[in-house]
JSON list of C-alpha atoms in Angstrom, two decimals:
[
{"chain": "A", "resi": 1, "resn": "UNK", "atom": "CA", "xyz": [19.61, 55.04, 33.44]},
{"chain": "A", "resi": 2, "resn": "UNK", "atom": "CA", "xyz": [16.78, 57.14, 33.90]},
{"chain": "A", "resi": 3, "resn": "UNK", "atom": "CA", "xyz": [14.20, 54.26, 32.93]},
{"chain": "A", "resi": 4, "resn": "UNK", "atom": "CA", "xyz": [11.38, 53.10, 35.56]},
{"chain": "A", "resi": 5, "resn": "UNK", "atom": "CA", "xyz": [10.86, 49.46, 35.88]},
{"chain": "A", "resi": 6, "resn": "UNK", "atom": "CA", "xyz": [7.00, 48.76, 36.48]},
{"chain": "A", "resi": 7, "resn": "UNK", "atom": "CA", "xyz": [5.20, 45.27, 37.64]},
{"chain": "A", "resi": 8, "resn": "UNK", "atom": "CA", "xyz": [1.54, 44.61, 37.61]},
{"chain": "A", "resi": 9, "resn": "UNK", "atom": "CA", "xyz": [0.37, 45.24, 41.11]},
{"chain": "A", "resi": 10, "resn": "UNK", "atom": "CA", "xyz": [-0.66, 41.96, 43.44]},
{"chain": "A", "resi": 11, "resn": "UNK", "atom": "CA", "xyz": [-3.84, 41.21, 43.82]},
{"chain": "A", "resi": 12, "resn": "UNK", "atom": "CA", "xyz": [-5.51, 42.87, 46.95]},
{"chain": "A", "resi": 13, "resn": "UNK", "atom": "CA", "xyz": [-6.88, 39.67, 47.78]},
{"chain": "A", "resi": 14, "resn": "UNK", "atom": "CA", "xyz": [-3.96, 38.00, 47.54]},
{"chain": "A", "resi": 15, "resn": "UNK", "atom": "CA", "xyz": [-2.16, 39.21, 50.62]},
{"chain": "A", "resi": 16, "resn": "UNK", "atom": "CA", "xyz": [-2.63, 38.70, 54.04]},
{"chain": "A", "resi": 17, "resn": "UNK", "atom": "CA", "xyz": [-2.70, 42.36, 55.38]},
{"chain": "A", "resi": 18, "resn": "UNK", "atom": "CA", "xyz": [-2.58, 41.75, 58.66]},
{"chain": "A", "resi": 19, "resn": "UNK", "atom": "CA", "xyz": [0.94, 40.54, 58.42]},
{"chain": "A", "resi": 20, "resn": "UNK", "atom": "CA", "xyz": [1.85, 42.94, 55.68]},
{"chain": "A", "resi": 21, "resn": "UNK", "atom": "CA", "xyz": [0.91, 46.26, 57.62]},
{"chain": "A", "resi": 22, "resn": "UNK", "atom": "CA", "xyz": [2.70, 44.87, 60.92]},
{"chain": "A", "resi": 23, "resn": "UNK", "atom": "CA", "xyz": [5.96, 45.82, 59.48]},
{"chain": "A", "resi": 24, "resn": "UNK", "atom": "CA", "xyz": [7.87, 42.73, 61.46]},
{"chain": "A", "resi": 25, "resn": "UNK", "atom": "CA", "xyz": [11.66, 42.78, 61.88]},
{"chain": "A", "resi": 26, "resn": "UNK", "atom": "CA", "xyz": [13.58, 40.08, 59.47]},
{"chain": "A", "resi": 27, "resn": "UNK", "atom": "CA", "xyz": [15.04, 38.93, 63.26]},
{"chain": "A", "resi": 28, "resn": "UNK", "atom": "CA", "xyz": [11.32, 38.54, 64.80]},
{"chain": "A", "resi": 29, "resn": "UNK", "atom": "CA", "xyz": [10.03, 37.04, 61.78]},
{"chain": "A", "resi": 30, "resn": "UNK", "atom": "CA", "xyz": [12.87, 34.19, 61.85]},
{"chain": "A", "resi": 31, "resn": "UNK", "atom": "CA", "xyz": [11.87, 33.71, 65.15]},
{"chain": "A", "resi": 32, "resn": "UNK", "atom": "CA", "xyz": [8.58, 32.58, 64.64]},
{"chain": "A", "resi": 33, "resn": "UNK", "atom": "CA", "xyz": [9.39, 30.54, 61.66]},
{"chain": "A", "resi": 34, "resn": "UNK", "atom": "CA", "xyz": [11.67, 28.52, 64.09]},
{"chain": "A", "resi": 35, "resn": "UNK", "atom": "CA", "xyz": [9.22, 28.44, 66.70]},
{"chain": "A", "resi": 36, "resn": "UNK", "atom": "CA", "xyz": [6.62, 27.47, 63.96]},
{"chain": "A", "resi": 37, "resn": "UNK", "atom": "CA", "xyz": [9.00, 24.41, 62.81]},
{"chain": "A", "resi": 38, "resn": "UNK", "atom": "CA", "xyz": [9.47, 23.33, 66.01]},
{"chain": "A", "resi": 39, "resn": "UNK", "atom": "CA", "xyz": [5.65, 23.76, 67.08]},
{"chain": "A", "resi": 40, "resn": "UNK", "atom": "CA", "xyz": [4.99, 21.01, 63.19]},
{"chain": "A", "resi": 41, "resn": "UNK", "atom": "CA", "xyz": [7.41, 18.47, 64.42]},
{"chain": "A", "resi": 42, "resn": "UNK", "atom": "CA", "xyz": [6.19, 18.27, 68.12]},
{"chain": "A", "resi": 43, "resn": "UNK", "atom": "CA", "xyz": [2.38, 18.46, 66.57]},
{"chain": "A", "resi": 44, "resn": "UNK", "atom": "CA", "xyz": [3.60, 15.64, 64.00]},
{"chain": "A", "resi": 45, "resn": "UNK", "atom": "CA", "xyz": [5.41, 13.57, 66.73]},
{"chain": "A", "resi": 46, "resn": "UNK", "atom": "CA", "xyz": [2.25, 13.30, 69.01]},
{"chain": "A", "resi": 47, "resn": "UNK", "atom": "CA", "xyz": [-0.06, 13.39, 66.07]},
{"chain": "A", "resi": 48, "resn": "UNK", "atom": "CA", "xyz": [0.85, 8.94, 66.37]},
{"chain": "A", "resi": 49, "resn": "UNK", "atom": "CA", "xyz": [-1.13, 8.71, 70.17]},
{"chain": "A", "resi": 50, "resn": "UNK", "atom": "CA", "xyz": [-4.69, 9.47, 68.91]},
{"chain": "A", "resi": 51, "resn": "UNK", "atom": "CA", "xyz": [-4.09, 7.61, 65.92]},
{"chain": "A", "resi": 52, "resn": "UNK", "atom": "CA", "xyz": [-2.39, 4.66, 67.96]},
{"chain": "A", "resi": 53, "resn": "UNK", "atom": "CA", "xyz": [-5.75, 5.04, 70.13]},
{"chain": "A", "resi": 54, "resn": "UNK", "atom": "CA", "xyz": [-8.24, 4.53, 67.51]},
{"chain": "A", "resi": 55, "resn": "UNK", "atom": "CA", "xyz": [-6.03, 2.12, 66.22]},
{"chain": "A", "resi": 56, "resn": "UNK", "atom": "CA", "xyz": [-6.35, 0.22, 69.67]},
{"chain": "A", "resi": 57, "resn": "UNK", "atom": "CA", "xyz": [-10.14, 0.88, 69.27]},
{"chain": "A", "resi": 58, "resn": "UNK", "atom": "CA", "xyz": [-10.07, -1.41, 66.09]},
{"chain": "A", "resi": 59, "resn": "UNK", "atom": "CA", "xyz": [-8.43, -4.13, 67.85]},
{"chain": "A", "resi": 60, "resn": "UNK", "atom": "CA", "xyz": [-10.94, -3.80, 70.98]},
{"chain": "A", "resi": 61, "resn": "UNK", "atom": "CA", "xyz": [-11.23, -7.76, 71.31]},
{"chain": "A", "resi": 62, "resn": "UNK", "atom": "CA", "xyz": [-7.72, -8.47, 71.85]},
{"chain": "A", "resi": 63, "resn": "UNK", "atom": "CA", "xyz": [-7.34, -5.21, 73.55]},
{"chain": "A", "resi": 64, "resn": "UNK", "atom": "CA", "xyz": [-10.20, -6.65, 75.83]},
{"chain": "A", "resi": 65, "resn": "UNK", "atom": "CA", "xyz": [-8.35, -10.11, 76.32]},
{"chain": "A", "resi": 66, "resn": "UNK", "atom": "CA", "xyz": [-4.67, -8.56, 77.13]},
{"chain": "A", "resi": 67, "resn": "UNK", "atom": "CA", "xyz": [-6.19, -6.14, 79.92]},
{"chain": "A", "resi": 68, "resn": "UNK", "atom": "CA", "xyz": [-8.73, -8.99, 81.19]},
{"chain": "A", "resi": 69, "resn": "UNK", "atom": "CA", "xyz": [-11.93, -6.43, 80.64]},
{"chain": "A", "resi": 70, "resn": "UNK", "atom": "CA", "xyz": [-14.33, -9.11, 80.66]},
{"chain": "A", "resi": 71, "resn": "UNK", "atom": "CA", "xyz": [-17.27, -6.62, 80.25]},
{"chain": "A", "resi": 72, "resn": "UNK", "atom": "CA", "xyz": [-16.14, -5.52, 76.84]},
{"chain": "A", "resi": 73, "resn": "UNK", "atom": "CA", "xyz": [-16.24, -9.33, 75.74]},
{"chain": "A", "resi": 74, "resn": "UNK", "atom": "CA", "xyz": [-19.58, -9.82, 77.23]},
{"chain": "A", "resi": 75, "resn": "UNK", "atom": "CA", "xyz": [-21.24, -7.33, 74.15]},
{"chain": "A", "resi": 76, "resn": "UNK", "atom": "CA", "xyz": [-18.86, -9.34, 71.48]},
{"chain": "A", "resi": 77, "resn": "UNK", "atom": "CA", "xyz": [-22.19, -10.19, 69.69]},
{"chain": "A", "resi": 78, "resn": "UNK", "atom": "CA", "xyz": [-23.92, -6.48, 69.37]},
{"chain": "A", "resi": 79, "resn": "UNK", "atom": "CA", "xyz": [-24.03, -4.10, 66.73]},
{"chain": "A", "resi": 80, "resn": "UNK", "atom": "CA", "xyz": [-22.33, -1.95, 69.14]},
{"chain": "A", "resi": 81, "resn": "UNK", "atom": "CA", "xyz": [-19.05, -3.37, 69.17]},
{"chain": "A", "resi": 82, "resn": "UNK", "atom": "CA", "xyz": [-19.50, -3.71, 65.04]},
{"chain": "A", "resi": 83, "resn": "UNK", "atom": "CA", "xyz": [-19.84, 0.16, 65.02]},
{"chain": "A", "resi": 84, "resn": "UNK", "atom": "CA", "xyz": [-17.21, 1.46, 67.92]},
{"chain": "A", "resi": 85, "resn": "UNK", "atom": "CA", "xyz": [-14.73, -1.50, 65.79]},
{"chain": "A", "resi": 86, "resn": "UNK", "atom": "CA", "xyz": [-15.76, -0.46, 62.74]},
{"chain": "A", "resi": 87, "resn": "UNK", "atom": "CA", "xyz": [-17.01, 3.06, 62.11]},
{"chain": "A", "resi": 88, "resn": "UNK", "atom": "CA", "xyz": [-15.87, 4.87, 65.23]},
{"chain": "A", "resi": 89, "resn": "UNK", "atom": "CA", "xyz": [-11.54, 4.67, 64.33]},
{"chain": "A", "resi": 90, "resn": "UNK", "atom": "CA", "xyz": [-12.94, 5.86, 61.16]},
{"chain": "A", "resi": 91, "resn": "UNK", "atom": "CA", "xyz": [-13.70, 8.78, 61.94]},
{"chain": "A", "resi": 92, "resn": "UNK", "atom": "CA", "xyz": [-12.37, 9.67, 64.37]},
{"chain": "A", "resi": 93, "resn": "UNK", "atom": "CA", "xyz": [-9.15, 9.90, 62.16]},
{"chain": "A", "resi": 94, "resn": "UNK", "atom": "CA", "xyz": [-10.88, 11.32, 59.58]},
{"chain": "A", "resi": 95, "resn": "UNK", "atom": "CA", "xyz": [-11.91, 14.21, 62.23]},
{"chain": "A", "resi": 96, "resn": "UNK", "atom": "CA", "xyz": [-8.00, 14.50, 62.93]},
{"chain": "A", "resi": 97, "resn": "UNK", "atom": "CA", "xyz": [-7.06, 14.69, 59.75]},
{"chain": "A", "resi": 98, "resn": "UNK", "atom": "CA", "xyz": [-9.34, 17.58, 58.93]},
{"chain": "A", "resi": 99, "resn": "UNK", "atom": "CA", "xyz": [-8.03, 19.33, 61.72]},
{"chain": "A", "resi": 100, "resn": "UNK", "atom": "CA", "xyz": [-4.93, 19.49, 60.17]},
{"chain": "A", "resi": 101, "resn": "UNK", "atom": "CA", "xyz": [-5.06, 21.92, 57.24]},
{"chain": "A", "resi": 102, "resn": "UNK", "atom": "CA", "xyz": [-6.85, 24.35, 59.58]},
{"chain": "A", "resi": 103, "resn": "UNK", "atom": "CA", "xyz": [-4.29, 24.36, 61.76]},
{"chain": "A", "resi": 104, "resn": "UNK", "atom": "CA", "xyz": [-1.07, 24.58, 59.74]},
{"chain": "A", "resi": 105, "resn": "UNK", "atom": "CA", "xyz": [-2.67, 27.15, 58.02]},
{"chain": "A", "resi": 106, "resn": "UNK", "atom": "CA", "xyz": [-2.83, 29.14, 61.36]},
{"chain": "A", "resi": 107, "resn": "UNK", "atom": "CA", "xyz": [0.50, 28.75, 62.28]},
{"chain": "A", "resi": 108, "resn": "UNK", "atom": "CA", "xyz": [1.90, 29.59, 58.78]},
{"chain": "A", "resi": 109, "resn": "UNK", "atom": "CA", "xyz": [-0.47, 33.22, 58.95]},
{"chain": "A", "resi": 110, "resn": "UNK", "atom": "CA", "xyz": [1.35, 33.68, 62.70]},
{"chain": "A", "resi": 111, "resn": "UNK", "atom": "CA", "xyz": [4.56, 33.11, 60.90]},
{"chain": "A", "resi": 112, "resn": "UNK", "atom": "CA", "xyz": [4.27, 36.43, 59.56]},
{"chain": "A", "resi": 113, "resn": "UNK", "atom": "CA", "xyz": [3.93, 35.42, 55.28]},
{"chain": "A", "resi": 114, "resn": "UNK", "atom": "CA", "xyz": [2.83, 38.28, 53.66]},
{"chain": "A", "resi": 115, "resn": "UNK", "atom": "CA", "xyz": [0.94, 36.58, 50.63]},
{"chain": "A", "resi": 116, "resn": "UNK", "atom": "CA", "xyz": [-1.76, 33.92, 50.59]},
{"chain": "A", "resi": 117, "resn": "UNK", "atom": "CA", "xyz": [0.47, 32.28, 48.19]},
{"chain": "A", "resi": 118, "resn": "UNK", "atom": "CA", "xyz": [3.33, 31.57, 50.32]},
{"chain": "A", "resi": 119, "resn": "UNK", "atom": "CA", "xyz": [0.38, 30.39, 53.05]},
{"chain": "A", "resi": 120, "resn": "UNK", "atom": "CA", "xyz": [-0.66, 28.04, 50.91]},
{"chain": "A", "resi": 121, "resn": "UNK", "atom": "CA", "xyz": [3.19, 26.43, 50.17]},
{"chain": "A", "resi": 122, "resn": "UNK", "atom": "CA", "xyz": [4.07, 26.84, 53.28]},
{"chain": "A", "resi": 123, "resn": "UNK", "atom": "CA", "xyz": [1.48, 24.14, 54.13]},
{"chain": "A", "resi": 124, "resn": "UNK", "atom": "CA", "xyz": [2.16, 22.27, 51.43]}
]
């Protein structure tokens, strides 16, 4: 009774002030963290088509036979088709997949977390 209980004060840098000064309502912030969860599942549900497509772009020979694109066959014997099999699916998914951390990070700031901290789980 009577006593004061004192913390060390957070880092300044470690809080993401424009969420902490907006003063959000508990009900509005829930919102957006369903809206978020929703917005990561339909994100990680169509996340499979451009992978499926550079996928298909590894497999452009038989891809070529089963649609009868006799053009694609013709340069079967160039370095071109070497690079767009080879390289090209690889990165293009490696250009996805750095997209990703960017973006989640976005969406966890909109979500209204007040600390960089809980940013950074959140994306976890």
């Amino acid at each position: 009774e009577g006593q004061w209980r004192c913390r060390p004060a957070t880092e300044p840098r470690a809080i993401c002030w424009d969420n902490f000064v907006q003063c959000v309502p508990p009900y509005t912030r829930m919102v957006r963290k369903i809206t978020i969860a929703a917005v990561v599942g339909i994100i990680t549900i169509f996340f499979a088509i451009p992978v499926a497509f550079t996928q298909s772009l590894a497999n452009l020979e038989d891809l070529a036979n089963k649609l009868q694109l006799t053009f694609i066959l013709d340069y079967q014997d160039t370095a071109l088709l070497g690079i767009i099999q080879g390289l090209l699916p690889t990165l293009a998914v490696a250009a996805l997949n750095a997209l990703v951390l960017p973006v989640f990070t976005l969406l966890a700031q909109f979500s209204g977390e007040e600390y960089v901290m809980h940013v950074q789980r959140s994306v976890m």
